[in-house]
mmCIF file of C-alpha atoms in Angstrom:
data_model
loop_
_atom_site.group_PDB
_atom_site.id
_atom_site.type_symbol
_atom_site.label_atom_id
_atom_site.label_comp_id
_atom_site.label_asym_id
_atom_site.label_seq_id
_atom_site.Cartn_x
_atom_site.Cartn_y
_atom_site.Cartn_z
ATOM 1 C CA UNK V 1 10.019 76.854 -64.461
ATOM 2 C CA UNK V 2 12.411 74.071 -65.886
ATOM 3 C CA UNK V 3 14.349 72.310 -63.109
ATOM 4 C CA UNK V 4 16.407 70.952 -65.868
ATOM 5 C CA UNK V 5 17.579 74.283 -66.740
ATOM 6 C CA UNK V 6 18.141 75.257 -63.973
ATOM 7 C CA UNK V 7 14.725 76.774 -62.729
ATOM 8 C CA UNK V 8 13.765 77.307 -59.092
ATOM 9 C CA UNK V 9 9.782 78.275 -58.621
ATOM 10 C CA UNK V 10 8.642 75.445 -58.277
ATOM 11 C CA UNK V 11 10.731 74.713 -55.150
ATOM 12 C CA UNK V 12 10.079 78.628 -54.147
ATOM 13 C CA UNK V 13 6.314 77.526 -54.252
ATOM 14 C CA UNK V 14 7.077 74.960 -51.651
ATOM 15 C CA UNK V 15 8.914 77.703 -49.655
ATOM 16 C CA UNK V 16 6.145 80.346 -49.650
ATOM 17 C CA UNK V 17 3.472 77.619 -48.905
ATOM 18 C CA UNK V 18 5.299 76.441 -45.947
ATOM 19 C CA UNK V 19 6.228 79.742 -44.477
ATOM 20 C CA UNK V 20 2.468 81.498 -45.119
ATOM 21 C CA UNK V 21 1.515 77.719 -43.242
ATOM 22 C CA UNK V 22 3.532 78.987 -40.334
ATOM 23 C CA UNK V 23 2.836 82.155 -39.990
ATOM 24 C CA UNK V 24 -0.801 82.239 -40.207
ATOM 25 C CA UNK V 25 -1.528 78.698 -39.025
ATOM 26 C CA UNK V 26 -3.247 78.137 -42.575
ATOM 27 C CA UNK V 27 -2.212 75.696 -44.842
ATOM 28 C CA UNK V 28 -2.210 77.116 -48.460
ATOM 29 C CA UNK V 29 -4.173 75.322 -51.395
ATOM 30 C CA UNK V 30 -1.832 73.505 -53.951
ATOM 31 C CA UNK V 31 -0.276 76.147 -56.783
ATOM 32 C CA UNK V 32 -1.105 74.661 -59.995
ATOM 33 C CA UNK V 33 0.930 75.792 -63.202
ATOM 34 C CA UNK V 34 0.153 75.396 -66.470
ATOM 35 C CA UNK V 35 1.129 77.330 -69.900
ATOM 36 C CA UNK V 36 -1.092 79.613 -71.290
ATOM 37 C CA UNK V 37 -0.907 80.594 -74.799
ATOM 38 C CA UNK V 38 -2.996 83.520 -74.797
ATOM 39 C CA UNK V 39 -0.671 85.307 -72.962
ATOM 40 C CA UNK V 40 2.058 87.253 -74.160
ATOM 41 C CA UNK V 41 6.048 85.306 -74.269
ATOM 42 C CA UNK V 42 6.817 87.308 -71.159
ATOM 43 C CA UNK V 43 3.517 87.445 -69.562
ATOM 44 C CA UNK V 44 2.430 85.933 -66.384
ATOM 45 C CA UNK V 45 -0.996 85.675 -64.228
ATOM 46 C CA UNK V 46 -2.115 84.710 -61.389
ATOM 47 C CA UNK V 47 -5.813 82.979 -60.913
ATOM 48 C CA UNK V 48 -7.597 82.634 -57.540
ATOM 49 C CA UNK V 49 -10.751 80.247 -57.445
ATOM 50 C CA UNK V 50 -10.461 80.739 -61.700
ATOM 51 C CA UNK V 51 -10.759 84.088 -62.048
ATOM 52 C CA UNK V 52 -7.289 86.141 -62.835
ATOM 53 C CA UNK V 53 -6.255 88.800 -59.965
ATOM 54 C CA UNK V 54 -2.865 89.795 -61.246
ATOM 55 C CA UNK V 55 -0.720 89.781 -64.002
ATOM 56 C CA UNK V 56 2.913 90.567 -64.720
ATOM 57 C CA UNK V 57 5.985 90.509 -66.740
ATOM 58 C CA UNK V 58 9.374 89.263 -66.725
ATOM 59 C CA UNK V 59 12.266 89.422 -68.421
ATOM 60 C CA UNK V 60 14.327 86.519 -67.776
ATOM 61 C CA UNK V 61 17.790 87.490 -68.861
ATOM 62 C CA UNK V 62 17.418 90.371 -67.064
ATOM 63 C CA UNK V 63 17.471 91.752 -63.471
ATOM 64 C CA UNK V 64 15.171 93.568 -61.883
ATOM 65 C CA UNK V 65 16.331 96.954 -59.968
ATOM 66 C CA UNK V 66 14.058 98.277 -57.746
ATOM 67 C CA UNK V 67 14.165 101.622 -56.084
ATOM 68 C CA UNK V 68 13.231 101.623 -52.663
ATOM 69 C CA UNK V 69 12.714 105.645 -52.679
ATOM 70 C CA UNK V 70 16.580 106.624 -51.420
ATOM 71 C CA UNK V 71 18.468 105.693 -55.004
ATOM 72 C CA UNK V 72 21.019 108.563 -56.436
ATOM 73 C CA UNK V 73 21.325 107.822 -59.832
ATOM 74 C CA UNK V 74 19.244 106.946 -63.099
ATOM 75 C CA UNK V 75 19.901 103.290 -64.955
ATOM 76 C CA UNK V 76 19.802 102.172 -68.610
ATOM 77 C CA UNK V 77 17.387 99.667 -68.384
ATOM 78 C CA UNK V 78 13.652 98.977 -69.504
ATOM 79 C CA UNK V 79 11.464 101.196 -67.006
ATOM 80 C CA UNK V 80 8.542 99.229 -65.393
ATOM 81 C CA UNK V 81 7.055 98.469 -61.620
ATOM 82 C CA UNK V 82 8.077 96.192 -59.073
ATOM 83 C CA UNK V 83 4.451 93.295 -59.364
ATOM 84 C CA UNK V 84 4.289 92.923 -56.036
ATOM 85 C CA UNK V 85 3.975 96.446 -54.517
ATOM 86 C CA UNK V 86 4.235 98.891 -57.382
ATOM 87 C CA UNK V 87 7.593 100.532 -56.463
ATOM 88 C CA UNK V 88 9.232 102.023 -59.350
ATOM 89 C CA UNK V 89 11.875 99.758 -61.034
ATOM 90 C CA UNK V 90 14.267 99.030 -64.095
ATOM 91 C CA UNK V 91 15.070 95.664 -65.975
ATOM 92 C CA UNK V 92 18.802 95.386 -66.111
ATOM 93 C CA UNK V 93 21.658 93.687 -68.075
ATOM 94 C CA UNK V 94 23.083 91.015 -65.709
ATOM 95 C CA UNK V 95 26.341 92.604 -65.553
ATOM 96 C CA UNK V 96 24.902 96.081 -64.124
ATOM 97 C CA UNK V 97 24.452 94.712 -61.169
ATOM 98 C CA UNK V 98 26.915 95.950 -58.910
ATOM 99 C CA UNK V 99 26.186 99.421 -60.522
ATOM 100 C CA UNK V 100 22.452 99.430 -59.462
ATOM 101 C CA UNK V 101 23.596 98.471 -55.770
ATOM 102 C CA UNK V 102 26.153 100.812 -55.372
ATOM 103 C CA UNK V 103 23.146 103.559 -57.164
ATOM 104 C CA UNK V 104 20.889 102.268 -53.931
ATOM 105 C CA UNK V 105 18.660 99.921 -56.019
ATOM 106 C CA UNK V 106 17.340 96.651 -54.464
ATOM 107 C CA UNK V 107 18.241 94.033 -56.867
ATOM 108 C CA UNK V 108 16.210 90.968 -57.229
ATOM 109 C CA UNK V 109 15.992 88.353 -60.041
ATOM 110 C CA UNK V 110 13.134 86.747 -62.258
ATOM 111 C CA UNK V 111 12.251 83.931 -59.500
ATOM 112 C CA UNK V 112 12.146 86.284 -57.061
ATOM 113 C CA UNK V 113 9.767 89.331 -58.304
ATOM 114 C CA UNK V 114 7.423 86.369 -58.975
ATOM 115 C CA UNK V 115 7.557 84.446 -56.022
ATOM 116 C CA UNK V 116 7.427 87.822 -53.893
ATOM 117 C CA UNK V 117 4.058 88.757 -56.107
ATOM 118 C CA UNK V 118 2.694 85.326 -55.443
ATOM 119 C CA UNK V 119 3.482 85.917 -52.257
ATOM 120 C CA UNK V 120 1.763 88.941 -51.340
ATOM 121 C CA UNK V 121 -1.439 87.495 -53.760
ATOM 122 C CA UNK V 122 -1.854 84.460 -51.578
ATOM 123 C CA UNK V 123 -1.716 86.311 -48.126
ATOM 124 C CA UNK V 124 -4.461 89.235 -49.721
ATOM 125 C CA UNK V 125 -6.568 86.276 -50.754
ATOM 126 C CA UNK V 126 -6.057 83.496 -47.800
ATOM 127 C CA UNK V 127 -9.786 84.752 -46.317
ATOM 128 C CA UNK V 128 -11.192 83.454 -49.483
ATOM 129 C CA UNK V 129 -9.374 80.527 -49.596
ATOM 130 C CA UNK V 130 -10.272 79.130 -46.251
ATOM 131 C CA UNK V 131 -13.508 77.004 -46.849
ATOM 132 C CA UNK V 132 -16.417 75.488 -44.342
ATOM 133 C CA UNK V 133 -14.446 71.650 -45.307
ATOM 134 C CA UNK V 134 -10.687 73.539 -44.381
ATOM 135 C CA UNK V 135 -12.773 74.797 -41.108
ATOM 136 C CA UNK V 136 -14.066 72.049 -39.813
ATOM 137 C CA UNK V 137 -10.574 69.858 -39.830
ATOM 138 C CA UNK V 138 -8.707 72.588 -38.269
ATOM 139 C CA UNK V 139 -11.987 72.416 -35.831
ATOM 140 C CA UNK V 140 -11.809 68.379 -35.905
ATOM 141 C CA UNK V 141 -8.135 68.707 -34.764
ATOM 142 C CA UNK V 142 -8.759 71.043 -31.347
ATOM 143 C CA UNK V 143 -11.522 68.274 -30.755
ATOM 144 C CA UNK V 144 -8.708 66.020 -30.353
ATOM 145 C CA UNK V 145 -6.879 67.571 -27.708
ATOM 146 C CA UNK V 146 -9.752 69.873 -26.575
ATOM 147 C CA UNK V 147 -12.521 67.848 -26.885
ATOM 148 C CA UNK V 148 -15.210 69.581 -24.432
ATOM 149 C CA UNK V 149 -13.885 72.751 -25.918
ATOM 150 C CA UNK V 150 -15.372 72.132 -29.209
ATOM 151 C CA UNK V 151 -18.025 70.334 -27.632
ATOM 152 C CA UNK V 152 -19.178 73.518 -25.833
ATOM 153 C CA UNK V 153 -18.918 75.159 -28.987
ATOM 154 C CA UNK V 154 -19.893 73.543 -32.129
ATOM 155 C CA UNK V 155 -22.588 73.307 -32.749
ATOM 156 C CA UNK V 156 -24.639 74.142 -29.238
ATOM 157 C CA UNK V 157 -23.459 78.145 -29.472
ATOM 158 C CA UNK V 158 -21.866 78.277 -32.915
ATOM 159 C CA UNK V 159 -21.623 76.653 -36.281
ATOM 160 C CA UNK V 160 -18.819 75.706 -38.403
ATOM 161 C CA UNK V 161 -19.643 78.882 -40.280
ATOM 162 C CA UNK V 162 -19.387 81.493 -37.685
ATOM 163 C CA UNK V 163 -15.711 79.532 -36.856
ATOM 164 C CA UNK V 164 -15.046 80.348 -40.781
ATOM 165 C CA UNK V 165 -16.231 84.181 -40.426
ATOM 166 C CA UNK V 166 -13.977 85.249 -37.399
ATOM 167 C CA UNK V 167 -11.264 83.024 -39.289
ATOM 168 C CA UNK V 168 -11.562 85.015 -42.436
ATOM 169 C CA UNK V 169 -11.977 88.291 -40.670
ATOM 170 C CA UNK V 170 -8.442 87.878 -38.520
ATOM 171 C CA UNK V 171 -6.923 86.541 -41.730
ATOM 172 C CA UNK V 172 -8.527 89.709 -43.612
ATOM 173 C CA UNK V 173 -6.542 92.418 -40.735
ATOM 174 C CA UNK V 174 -3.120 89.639 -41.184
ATOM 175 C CA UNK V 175 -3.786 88.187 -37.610
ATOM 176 C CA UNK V 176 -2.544 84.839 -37.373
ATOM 177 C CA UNK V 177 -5.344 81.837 -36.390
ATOM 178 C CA UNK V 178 -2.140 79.053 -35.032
ATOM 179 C CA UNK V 179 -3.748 79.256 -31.306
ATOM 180 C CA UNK V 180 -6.833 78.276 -32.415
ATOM 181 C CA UNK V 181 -7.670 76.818 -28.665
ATOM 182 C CA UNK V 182 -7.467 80.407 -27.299
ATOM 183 C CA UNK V 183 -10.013 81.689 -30.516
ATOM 184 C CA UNK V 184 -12.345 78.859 -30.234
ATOM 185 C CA UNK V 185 -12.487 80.064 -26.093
ATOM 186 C CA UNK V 186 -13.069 83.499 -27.054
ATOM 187 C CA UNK V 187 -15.462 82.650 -29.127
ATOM 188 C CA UNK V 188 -17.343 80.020 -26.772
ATOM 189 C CA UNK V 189 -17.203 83.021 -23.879
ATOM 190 C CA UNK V 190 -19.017 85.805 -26.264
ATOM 191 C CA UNK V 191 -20.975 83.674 -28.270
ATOM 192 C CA UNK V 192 -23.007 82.819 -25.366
ATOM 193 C CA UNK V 193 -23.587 86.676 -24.301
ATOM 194 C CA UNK V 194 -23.943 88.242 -28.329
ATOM 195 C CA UNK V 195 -24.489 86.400 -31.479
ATOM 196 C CA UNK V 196 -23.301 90.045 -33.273
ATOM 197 C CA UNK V 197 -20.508 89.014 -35.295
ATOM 198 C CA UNK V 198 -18.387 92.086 -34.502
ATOM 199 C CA UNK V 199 -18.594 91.772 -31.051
ATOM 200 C CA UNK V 200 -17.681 88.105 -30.843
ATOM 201 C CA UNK V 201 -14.735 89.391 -32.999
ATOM 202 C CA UNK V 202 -13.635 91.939 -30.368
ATOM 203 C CA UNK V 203 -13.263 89.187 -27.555
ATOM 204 C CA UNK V 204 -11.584 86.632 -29.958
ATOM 205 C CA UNK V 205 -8.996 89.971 -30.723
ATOM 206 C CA UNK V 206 -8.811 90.705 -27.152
ATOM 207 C CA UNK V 207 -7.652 87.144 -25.961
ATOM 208 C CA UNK V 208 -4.724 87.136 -28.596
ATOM 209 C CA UNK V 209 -3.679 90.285 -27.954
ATOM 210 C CA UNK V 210 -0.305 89.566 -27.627
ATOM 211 C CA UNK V 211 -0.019 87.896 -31.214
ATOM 212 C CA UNK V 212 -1.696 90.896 -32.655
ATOM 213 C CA UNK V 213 0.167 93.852 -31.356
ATOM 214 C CA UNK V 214 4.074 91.781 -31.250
ATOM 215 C CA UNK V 215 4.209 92.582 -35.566
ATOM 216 C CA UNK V 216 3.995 96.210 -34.806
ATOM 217 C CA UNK V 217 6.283 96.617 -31.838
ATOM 218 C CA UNK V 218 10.028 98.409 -31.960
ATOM 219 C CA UNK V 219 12.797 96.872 -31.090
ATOM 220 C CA UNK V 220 12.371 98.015 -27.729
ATOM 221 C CA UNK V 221 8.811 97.092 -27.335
ATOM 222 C CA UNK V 222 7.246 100.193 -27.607
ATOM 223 C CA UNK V 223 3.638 100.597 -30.057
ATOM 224 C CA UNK V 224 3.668 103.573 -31.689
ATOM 225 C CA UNK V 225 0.173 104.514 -32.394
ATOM 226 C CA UNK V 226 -1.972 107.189 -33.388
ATOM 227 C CA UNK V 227 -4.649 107.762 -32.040
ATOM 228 C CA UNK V 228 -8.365 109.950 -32.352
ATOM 229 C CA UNK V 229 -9.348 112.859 -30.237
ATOM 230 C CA UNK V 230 -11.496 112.532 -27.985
ATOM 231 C CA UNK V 231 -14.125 114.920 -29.837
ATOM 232 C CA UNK V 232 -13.725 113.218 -33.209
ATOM 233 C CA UNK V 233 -13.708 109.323 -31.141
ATOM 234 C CA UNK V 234 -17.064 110.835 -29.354
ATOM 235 C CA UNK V 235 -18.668 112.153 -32.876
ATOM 236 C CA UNK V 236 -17.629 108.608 -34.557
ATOM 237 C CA UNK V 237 -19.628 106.617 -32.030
ATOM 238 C CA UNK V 238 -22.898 108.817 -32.075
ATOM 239 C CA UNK V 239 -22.350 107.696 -35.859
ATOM 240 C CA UNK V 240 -22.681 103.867 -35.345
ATOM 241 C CA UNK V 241 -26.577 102.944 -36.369
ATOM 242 C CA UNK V 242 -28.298 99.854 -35.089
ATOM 243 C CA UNK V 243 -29.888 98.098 -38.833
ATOM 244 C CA UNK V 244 -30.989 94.858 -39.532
ATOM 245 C CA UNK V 245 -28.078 93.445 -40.389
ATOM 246 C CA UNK V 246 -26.067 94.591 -37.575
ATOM 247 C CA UNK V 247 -24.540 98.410 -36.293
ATOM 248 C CA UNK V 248 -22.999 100.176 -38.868
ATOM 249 C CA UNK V 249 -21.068 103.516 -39.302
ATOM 250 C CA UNK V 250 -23.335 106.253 -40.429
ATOM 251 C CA UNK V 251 -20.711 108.745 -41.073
ATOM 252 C CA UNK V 252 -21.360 111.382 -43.772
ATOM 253 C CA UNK V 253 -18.558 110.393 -47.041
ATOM 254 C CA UNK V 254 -16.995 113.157 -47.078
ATOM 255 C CA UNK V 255 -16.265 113.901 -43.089
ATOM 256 C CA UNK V 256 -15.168 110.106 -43.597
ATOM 257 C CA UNK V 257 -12.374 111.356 -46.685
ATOM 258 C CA UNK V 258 -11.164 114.161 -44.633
ATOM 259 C CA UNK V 259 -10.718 111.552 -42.104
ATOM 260 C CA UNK V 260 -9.053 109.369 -43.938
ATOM 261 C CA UNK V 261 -6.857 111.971 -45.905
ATOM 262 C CA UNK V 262 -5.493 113.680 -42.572
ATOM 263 C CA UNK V 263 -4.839 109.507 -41.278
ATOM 264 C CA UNK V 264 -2.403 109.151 -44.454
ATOM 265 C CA UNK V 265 -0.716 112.775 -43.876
ATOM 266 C CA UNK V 266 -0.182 111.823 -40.367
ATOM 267 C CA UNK V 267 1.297 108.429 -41.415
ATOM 268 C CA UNK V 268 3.367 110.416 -44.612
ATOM 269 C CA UNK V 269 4.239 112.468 -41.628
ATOM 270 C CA UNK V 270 5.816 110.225 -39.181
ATOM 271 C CA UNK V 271 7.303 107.333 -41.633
ATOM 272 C CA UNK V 272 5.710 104.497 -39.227
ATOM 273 C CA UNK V 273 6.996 101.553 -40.761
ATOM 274 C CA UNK V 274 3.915 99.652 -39.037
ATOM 275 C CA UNK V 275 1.135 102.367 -39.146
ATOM 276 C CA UNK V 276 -1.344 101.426 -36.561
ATOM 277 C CA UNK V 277 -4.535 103.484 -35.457
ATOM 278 C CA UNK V 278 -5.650 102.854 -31.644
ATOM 279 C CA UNK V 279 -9.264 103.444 -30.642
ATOM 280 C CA UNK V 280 -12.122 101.973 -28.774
ATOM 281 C CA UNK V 281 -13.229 98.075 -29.205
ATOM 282 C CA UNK V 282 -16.259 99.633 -30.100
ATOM 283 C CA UNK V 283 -15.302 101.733 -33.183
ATOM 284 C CA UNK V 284 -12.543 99.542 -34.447
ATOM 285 C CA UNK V 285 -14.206 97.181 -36.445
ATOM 286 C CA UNK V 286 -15.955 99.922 -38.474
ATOM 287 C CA UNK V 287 -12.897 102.138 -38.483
ATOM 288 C CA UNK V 288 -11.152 99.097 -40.297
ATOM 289 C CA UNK V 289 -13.777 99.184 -43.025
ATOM 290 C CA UNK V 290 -13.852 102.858 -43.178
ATOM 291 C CA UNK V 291 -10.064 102.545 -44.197
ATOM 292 C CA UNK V 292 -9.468 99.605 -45.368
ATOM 293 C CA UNK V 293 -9.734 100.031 -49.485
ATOM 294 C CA UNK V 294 -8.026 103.604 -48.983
ATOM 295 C CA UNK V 295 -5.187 102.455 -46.519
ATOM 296 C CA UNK V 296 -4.754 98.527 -46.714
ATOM 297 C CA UNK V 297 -1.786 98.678 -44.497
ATOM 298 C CA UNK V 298 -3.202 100.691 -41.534
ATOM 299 C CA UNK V 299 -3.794 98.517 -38.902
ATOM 300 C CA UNK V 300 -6.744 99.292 -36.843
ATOM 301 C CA UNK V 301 -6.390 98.123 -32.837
ATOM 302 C CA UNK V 302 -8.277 98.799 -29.851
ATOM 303 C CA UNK V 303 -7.317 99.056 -26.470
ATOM 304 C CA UNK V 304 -8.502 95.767 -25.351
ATOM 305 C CA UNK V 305 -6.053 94.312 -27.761
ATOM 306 C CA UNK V 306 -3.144 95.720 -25.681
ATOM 307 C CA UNK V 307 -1.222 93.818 -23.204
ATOM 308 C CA UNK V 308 -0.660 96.231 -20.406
ATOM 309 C CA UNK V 309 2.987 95.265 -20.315
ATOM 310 C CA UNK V 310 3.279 97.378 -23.656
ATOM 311 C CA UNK V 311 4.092 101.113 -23.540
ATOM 312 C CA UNK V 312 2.027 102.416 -25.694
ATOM 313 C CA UNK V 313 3.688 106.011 -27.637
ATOM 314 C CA UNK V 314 0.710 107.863 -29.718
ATOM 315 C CA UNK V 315 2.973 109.956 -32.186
ATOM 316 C CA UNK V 316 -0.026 111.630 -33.656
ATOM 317 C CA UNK V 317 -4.007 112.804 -32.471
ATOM 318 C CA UNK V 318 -6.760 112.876 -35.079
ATOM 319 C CA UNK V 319 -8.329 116.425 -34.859
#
């Protein structure tokens, strides 16, 4: 922590605020730090909105060896897990370094298994973090270049806090909100035709498209997907249930398990770095809650979302 010793999170803080600012086209609350005696000499934690979502610990004469899955030998070291994703790891003597890459271990120090788990905490909680007040000045600053946009928008077809919902769901699935003018269109175009939140949803996906589908796109430009069978795509929408509170997914639990078991074989299966299910605009939104606690990292797309200028590969069919 000490800049006088020789510390660097605090300026890493900076750094990750910045760069989550420009990727998602939030800007991040201040990170306050403060000492906490109740916690052990090695212990950290990490609070959202007061209440304490993760906790680590650090050794800081040490170095932290991670294996990424491919390593070849065994280290003397203190055994623990990587905060940030849960990968197995080893805290190191400083001078074992080389030794732990040449064994195929990622090495990282103190500063940066924190920052990486601070990280990954603020862009799992950013939904929650983006208020009605943070909203409305994103809002207030279209007006300013797009002032009959907003108009048109707020509050004659939708209020600040429908803006906020299909903000915190794309921030929910990691879509950035930067081109807020195209969203705010989307949303002026279905709000007028459906006031159902997840169809509103579907147009603002469909208009940035192109933002969505570019993080999960080779080298080459191809999406590899997989996809449902028709049979199991026609069963899941003869599912969805009309209540008070919207359509839902009435899908028995444990059709839905085998469902979601045979969607993490076929992603074991083909090592997609970027696993991404395609199905109908229809069915994603519920097929994204149907996974989402089991799979986090499964993104969910539709074919509206697809530019046609991407060739679309389906490595795998959902029977």
């Amino acid at each position: 922590m000490d800049e006088k010793q020789g510390g660097t999170l605090l300026s890493r803080v900076k750094s990750i605020r910045r760069q989550i600012a420009s990727e998602t086209g939030m800007v991040v609350p201040p990170v306050h730090v403060a000492d906490n005696l109740q916690l052990g000499p090695r212990t950290y934690a990490i609070l959202v909105k007061g209440v304490e979502v993760a906790r680590g610990d650090l050794f800081p004469d040490r170095l932290l060896a991670i294996n990424p899955g491919t390593v070849s030998a065994k280290l003397d070291g203190v055994n623990t897990r990587e905060p940030a994703f849960g990968l197995p790891a080893v805290w190191i003597a400083a001078d074992r370094r080389d030794a732990a890459l040449a064994a195929g271990y990622t090495v990282v120090d103190p500063t940066t298994a924190l920052s990486t788990h601070l990280s990954e905490v603020i862009r799992a909680f950013l939904p929650d973090l983006l208020t009605r007040q943070q909203t409305k000045d994103l809002v207030d600053r279209i007006a300013q270049t797009s002032p009959k946009l907003v108009e048109e928008l707020v509050p004659k077809v939708a209020s600040i806090g429908d803006v906020q919902r299909v903000l915190r769901q794309l921030l929910r699935e990691r879509v950035p909100v930067r081109d807020l003018t195209t969203i705010l269109e989307a949303m002026a175009d279905a709000s007028t035709a459906s006031k159902d939140p997840d169809v509103v949803g579907e147009a603002v996906r469909a208009a940035v498209g192109r933002a969505i589908c570019r993080p999960y796109q080779s080298d080459n430009g191809e999406l590899r997907v997989i996809t449902l069978s028709p049979a199991v795509e026609d069963t899941l929408a003869g599912s969805l249930t009309r209540t008070d509170r919207g359509t839902v997914l009435a899908v028995d639990p444990a059709k839905a398990q085998i469902l979601a078991q045979r969607l993490g074989e076929a992603l074991a299966t083909e090592d997609l770095a970027q696993p991404v299910l395609l199905c109908s605009p229809t069915l994603r939104p519920h097929l994204w809650r149907l996974f989402s606690r089991a799979l986090p990292h499964v993104a969910v797309l539709s074919h509206a979302e697809v530019p046609p200028q991407v060739r679309v590969v389906s490595v795998a069919t959902l029977e």
